[in-house]
PDB file of C-alpha atoms in Angstrom:
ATOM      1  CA  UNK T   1       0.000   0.000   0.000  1.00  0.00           C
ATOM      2  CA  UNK T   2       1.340   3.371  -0.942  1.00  0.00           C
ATOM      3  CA  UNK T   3       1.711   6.553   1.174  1.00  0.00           C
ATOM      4  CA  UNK T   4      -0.622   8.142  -0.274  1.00  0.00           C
ATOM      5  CA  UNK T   5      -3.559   5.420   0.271  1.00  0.00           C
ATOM      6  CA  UNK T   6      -1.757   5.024   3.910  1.00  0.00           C
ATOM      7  CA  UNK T   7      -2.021   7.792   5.988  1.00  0.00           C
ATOM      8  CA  UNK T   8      -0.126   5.998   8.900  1.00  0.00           C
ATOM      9  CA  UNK T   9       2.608   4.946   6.178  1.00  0.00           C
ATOM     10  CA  UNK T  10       3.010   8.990   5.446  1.00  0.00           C
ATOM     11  CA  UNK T  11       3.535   9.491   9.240  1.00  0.00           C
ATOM     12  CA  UNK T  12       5.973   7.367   9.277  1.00  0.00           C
ATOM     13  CA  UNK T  13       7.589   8.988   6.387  1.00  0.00           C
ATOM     14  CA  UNK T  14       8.063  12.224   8.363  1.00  0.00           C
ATOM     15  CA  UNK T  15      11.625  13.793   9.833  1.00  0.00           C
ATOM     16  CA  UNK T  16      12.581  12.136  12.503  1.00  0.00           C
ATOM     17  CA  UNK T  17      10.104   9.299  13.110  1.00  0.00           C
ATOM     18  CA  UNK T  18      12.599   6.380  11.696  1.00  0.00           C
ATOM     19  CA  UNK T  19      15.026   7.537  14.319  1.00  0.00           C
ATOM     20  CA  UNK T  20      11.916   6.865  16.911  1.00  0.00           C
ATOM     21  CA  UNK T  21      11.199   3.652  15.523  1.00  0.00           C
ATOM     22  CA  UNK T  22      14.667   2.221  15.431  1.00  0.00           C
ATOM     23  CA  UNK T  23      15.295   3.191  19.080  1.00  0.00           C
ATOM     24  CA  UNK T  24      11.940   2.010  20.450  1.00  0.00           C
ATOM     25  CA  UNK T  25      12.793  -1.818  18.095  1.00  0.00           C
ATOM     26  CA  UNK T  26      16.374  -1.560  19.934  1.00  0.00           C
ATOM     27  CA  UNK T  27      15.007  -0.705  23.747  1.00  0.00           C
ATOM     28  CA  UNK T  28      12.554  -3.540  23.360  1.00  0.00           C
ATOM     29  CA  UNK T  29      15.242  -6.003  21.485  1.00  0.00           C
ATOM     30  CA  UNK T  30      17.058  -5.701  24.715  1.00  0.00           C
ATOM     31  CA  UNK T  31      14.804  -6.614  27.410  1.00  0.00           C
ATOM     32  CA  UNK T  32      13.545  -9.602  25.372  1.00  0.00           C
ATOM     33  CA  UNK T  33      17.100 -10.968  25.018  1.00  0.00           C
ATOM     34  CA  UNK T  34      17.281 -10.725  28.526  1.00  0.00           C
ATOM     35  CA  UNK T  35      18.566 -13.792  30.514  1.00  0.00           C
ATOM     36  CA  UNK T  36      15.575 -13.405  33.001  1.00  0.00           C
ATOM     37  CA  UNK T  37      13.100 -13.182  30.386  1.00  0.00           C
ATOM     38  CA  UNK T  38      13.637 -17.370  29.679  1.00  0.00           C
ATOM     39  CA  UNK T  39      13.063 -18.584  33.061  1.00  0.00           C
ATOM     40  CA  UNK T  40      10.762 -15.894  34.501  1.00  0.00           C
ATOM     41  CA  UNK T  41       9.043 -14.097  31.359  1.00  0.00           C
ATOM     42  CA  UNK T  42       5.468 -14.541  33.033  1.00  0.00           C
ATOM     43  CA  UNK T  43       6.778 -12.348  36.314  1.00  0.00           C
ATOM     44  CA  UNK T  44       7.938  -9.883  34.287  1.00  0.00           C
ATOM     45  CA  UNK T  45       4.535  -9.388  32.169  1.00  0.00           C
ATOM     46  CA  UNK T  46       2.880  -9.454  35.271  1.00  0.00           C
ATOM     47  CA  UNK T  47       4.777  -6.641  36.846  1.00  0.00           C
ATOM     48  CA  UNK T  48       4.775  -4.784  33.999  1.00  0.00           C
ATOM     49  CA  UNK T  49       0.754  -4.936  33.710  1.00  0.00           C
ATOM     50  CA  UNK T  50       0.851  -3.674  37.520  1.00  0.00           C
ATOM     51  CA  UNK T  51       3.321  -0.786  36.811  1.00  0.00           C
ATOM     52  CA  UNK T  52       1.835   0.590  33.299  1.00  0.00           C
ATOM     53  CA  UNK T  53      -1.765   0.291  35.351  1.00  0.00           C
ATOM     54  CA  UNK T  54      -0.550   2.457  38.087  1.00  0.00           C
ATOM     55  CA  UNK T  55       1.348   5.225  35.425  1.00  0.00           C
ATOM     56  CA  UNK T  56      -1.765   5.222  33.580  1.00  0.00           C
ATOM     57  CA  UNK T  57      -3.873   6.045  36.376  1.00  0.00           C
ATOM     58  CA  UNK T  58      -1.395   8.955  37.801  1.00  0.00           C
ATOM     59  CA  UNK T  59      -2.045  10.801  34.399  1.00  0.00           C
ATOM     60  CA  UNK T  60      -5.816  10.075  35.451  1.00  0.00           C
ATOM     61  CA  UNK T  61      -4.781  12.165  38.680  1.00  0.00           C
ATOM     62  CA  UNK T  62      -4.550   8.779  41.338  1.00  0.00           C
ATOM     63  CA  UNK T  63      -0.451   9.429  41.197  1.00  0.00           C
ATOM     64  CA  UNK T  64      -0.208   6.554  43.916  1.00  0.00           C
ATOM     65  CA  UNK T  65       2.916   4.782  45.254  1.00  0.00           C
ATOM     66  CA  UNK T  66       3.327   1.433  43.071  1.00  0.00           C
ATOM     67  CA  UNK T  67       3.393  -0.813  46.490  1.00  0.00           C
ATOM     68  CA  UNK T  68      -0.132   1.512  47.445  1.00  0.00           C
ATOM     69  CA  UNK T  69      -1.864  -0.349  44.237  1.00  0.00           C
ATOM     70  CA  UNK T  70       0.128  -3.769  45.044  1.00  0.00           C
ATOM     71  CA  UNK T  71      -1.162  -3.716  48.046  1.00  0.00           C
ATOM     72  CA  UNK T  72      -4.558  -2.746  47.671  1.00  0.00           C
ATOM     73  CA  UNK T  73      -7.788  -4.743  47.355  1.00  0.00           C
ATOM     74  CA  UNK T  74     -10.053  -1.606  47.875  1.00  0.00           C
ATOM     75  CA  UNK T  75     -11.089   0.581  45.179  1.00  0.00           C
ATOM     76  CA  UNK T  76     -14.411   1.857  45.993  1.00  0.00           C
ATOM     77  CA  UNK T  77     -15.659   5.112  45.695  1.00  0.00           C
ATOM     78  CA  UNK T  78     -13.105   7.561  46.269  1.00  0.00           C
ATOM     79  CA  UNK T  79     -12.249   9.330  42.531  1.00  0.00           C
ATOM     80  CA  UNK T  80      -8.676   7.963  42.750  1.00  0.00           C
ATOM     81  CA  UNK T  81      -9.394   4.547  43.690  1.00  0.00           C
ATOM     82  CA  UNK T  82     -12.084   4.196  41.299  1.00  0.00           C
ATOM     83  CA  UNK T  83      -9.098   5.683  38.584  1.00  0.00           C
ATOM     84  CA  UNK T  84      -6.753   2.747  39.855  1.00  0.00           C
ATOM     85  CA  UNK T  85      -9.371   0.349  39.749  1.00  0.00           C
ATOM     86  CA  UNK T  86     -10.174   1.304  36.174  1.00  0.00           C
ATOM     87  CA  UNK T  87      -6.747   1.371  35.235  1.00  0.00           C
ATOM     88  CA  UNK T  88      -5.802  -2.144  36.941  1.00  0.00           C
ATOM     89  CA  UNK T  89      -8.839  -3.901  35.051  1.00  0.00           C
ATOM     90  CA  UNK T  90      -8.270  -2.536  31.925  1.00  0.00           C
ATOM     91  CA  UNK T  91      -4.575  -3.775  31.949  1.00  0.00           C
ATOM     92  CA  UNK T  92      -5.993  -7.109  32.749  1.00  0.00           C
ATOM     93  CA  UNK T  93      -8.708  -6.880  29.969  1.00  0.00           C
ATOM     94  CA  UNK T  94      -6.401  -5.406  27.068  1.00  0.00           C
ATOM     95  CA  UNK T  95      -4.858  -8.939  26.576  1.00  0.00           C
ATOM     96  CA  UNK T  96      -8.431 -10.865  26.038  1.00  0.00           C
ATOM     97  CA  UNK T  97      -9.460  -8.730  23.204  1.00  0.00           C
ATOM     98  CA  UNK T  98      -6.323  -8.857  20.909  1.00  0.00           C
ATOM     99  CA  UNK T  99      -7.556 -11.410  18.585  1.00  0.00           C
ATOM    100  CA  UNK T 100     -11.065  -9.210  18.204  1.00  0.00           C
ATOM    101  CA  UNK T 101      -8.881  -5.547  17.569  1.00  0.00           C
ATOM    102  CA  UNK T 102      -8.535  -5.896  14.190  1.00  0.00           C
ATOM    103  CA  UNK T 103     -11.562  -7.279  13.063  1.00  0.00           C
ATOM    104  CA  UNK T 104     -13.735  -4.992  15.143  1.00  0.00           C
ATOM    105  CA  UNK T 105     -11.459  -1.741  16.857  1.00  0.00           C
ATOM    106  CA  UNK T 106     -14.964  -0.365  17.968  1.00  0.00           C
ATOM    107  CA  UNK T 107     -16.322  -3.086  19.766  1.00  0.00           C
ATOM    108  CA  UNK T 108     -12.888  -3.096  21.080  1.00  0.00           C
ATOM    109  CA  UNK T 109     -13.351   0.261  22.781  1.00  0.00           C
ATOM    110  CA  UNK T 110     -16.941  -0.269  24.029  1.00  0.00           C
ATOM    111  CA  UNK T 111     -15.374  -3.378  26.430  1.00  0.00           C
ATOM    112  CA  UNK T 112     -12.814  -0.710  27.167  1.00  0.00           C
ATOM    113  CA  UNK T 113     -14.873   1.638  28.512  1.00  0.00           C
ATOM    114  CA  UNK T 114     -17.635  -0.498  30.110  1.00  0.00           C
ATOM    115  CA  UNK T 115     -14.429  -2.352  31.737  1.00  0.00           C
ATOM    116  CA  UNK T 116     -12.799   0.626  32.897  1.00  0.00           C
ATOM    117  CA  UNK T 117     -16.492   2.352  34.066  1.00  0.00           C
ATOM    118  CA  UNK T 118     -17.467  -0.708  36.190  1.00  0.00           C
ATOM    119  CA  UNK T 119     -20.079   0.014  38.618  1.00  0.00           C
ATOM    120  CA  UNK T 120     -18.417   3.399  38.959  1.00  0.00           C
ATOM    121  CA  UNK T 121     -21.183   5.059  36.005  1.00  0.00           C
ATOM    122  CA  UNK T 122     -24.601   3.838  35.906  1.00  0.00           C
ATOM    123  CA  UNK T 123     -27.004   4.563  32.948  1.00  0.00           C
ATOM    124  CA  UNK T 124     -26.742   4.041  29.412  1.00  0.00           C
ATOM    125  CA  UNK T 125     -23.438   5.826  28.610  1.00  0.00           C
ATOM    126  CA  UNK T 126     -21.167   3.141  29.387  1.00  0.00           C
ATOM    127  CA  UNK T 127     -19.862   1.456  26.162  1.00  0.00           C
ATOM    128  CA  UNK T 128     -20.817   3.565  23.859  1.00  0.00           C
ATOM    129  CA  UNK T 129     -19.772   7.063  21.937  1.00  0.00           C
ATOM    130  CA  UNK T 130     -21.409  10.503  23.467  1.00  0.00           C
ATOM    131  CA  UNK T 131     -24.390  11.745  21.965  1.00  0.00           C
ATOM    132  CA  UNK T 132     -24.967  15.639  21.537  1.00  0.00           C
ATOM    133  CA  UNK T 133     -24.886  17.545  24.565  1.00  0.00           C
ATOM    134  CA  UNK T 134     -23.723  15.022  27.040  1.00  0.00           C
ATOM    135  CA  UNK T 135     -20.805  15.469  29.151  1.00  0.00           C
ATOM    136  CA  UNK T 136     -17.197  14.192  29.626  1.00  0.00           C
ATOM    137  CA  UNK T 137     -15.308  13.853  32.465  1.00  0.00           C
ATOM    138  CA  UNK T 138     -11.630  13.949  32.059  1.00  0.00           C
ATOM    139  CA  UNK T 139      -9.035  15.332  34.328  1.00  0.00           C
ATOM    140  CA  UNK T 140      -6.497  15.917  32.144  1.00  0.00           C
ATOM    141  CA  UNK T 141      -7.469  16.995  28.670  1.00  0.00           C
ATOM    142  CA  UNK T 142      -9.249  20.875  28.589  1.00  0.00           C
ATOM    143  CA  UNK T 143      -9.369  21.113  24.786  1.00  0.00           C
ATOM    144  CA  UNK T 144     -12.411  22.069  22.969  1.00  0.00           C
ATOM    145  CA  UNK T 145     -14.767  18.568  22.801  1.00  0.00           C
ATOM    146  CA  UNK T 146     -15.543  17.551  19.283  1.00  0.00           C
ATOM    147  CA  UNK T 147     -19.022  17.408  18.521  1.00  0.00           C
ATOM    148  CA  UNK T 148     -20.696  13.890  18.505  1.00  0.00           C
ATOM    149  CA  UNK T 149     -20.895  14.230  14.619  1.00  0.00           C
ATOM    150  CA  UNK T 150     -17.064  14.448  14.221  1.00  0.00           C
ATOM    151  CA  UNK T 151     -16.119  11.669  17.051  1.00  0.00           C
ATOM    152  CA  UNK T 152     -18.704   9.617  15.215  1.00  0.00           C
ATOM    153  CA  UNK T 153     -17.153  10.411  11.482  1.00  0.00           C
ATOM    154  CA  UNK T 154     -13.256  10.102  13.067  1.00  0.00           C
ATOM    155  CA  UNK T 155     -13.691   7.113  14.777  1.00  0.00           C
ATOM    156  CA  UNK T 156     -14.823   5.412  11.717  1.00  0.00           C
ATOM    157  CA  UNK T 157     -11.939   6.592  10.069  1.00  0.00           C
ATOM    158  CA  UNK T 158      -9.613   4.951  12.432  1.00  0.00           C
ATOM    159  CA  UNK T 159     -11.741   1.927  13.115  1.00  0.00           C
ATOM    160  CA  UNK T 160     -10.894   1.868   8.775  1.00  0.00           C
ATOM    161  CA  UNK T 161      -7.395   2.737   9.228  1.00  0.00           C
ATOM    162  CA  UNK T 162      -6.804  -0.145  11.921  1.00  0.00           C
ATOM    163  CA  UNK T 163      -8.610  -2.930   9.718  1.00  0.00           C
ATOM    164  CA  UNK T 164      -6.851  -1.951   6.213  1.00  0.00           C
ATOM    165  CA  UNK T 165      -3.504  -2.561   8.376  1.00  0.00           C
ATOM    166  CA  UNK T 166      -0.795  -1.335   6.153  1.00  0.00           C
ATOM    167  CA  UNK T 167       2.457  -0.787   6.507  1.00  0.00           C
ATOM    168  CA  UNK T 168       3.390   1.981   8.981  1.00  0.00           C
ATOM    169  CA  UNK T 169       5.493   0.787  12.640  1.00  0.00           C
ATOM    170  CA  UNK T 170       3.464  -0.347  15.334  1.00  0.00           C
ATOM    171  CA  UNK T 171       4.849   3.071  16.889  1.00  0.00           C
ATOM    172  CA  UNK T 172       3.312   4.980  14.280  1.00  0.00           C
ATOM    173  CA  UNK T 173      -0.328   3.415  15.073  1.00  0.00           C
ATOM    174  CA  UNK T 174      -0.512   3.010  18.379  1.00  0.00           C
ATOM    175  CA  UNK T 175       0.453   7.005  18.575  1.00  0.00           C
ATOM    176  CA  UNK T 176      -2.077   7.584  16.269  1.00  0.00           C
ATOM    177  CA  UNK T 177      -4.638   5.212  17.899  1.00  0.00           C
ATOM    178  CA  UNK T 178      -3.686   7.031  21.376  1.00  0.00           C
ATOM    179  CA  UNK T 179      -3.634  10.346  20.155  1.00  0.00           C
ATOM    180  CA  UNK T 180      -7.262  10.164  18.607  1.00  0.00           C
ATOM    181  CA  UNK T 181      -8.915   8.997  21.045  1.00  0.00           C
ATOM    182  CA  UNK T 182      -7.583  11.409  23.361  1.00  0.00           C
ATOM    183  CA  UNK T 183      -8.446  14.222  21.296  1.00  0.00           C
ATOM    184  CA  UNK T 184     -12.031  12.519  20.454  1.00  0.00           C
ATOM    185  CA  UNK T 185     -12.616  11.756  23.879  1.00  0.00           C
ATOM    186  CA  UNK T 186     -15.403   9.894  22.980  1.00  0.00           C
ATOM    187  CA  UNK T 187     -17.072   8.506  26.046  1.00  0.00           C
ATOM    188  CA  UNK T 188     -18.490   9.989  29.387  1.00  0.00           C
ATOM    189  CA  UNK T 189     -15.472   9.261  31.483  1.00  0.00           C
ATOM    190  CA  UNK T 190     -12.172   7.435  31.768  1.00  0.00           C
ATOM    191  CA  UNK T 191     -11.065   8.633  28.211  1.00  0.00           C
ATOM    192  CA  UNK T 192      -7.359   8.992  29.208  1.00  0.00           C
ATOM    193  CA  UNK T 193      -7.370   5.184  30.204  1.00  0.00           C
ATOM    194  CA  UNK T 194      -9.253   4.046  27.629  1.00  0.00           C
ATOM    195  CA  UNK T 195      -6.789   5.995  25.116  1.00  0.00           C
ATOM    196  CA  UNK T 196      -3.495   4.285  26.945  1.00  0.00           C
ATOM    197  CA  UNK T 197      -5.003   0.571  27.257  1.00  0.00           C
ATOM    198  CA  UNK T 198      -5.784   1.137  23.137  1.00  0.00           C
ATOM    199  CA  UNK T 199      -1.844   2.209  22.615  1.00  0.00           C
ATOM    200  CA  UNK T 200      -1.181  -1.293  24.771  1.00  0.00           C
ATOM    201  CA  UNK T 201      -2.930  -3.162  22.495  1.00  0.00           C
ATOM    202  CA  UNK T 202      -1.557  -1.873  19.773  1.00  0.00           C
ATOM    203  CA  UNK T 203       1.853  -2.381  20.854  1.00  0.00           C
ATOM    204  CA  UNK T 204       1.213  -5.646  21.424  1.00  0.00           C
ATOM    205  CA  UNK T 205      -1.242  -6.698  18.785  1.00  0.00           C
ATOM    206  CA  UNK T 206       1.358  -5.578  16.486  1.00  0.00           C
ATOM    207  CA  UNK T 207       3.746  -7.745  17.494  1.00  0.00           C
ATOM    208  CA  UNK T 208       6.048  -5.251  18.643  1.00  0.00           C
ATOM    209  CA  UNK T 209       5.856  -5.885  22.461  1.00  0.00           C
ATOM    210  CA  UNK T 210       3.956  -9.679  22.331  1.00  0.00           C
ATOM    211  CA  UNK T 211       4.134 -10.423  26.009  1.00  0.00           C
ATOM    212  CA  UNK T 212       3.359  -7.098  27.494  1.00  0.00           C
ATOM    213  CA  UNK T 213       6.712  -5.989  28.733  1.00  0.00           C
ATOM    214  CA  UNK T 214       7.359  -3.025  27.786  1.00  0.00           C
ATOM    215  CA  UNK T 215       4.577  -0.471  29.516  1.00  0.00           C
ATOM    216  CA  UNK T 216       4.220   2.568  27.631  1.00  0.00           C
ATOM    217  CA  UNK T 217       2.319   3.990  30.658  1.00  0.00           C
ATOM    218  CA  UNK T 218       4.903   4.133  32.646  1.00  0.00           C
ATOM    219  CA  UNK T 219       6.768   6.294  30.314  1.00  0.00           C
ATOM    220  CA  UNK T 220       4.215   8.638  29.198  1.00  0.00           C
ATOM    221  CA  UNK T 221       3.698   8.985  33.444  1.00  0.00           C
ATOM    222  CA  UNK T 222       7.563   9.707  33.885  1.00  0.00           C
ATOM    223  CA  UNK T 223       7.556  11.778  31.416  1.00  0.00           C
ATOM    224  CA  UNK T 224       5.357  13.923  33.657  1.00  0.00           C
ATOM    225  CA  UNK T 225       1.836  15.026  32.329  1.00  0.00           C
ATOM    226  CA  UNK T 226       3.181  18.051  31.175  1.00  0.00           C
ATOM    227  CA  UNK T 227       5.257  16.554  28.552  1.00  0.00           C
ATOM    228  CA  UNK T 228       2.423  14.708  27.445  1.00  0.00           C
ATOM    229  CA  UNK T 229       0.534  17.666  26.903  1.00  0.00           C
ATOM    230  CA  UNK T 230       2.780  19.575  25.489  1.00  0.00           C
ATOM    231  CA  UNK T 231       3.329  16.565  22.802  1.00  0.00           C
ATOM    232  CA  UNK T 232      -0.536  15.740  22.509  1.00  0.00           C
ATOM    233  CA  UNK T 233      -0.743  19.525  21.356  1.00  0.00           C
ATOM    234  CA  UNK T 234       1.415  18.742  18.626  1.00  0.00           C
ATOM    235  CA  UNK T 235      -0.493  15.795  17.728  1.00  0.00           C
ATOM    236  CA  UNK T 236      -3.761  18.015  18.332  1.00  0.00           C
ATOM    237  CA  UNK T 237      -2.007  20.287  15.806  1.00  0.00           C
ATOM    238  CA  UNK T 238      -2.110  18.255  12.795  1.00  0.00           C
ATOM    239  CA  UNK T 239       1.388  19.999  12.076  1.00  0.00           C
ATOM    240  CA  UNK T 240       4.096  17.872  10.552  1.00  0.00           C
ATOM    241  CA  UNK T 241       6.346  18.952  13.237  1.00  0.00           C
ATOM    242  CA  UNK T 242       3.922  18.594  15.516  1.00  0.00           C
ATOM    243  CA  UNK T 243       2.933  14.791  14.297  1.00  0.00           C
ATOM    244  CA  UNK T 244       6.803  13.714  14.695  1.00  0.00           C
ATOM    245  CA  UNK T 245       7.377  15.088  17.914  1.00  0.00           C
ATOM    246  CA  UNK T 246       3.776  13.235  19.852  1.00  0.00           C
ATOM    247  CA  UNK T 247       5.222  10.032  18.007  1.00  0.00           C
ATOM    248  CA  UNK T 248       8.523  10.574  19.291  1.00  0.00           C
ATOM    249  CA  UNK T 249       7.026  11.148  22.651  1.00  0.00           C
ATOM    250  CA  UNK T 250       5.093   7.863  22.899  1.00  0.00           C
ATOM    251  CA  UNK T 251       8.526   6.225  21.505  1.00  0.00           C
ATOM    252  CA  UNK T 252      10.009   7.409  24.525  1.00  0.00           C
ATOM    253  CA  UNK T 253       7.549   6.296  26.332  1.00  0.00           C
ATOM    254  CA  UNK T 254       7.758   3.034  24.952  1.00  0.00           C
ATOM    255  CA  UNK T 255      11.761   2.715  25.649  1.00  0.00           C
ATOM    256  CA  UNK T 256      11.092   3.861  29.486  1.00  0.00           C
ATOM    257  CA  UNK T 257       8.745   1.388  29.983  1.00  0.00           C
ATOM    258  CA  UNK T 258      11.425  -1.084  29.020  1.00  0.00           C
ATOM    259  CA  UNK T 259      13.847   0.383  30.842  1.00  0.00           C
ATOM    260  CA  UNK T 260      11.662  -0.156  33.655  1.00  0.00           C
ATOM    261  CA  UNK T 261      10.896  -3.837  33.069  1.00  0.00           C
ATOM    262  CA  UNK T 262      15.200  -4.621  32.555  1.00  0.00           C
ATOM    263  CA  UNK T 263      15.239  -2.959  35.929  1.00  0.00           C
ATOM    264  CA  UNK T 264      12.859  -5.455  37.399  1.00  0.00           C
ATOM    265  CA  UNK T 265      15.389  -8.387  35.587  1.00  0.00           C
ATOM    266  CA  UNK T 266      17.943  -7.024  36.772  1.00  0.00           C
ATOM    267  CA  UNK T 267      16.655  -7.134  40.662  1.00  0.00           C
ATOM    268  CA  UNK T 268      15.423 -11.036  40.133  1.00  0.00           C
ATOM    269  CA  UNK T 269      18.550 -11.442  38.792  1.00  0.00           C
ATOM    270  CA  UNK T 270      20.396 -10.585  41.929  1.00  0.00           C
ATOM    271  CA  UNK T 271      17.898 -12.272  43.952  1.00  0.00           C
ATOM    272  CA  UNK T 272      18.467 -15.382  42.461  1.00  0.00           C
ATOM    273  CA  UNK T 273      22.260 -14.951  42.364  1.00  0.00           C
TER     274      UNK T 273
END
């Protein structure tokens, strides 16, 4: 498929992103050449799952201590518990719905949001897009909303773009895929989280990151959320320049989070030794 029948091809086309890509395919080449990784792969997904759920849910405001969410069985009604609690089950759901992603992206997103809502939202807005008029709740994002007539028209677009495939990195569309849905913000509540588990799957959908290692939450959350912003107004932008530098920033993100998960090899390496 060419460029110009591949949008996500083109954005991988622009100055700078190659660089991203090879660095993020290096990071991750690393941790999964690990020693660890061939005796104790399963601990490391699962620690990474825990870890991306809690940097996820501090750019949802719940900034908690990682041992606070080990620890914790709890997550009732307080706003940041119920943000852990989403973020938590929606790490644990993003790896049931891989083989459904590319045939159907949106009914993809509805389990993501009713997951991630729980009993937290009551009424018929879980699972579906906003209609006209109704609200959204996100802590983070204070652009402009889209009307329901553009999220409706976009997210077809992308539901398209995901099921054509083509040939652009699995950087490329999960940055895209996060990016969108972010600036969409297509459902009452928990957009943020539902934007980040999408990236995950992505990542590994794609083939990229197969057993969940390498969290890009944890990144995009030591990053700090002002970085993000900063880069999701680029990618709000439409700009060239400003395309590059939000896929550059979830690359980053993407090399953290292994960073973070060789760290944790490292440790079980000594405490084997």
């Amino acid at each position: 498929m060419s460029s110009a029948s591949d949008p996500l091809a083109a954005l991988g086309a622009l100055p700078g992103v190659a660089e991203s890509v090879e660095s993020v395919r290096k990071a991750v080449d690393r941790v999964y050449g690990h020693r660890v990784m061939r005796r104790r792969g399963g601990e490391i997904t699962s620690e990474a799952a825990l870890r991306g759920a809690r940097g996820s849910a501090a750019l949802s405001g719940a900034d908690w201590a990682l041992e606070e969410v080990r620890r914790r069985t709890d997550f009732g009604a307080d706003p940041e518990a119920l943000a852990v609690g989403a973020a938590l089950r929606l790490t644990a759901e993003a790896g049931q719905l891989l083989s459904i992603w590319r045939q159907s992206p949106m009914r993809v997103l509805a389990r993501l949001h009713l997951v991630a809502s729980g009993s937290a939202v009551a009424g018929d807005v879980v699972g579906r897009p906003r209609l006209a008029g109704e609200p959204v709740d996100e802590p983070l994002v204070n652009l402009p909303l889209p009307d329901a007539e553009e999220v409706a028209g976009r997210l077809d677009g992308l539901s398209r773009l995901v099921i054509a495939g083509g040939s652009a990195p699995a950087l490329v569309t999960a940055a895209v895929v996060h990016g969108e849905l972010l600036a969409l913000r297509p459902f009452a509540s928990y957009n943020g989280l539902v934007a980040r588990a999408a990236e995950r799957i992505v990542l590994i959908n794609s083939g990229l990151d197969p057993k969940a290692i390498c969290p890009a939450e944890v990144g995009h959350a030591e990053q700090g959320a002002g970085a993000y912003l900063e880069a999701f107004n680029g990618y709000v932008s439409g700009t060239a320049e400003g395309m590059a530098a939000w896929i550059a920033h979830c690359g980053r993100a993407v090399e953290l989070g292994a960073r973070e998960s060789t760290a944790v090899c490292e440790a079980l390496q000594r405490g084997a030794a």
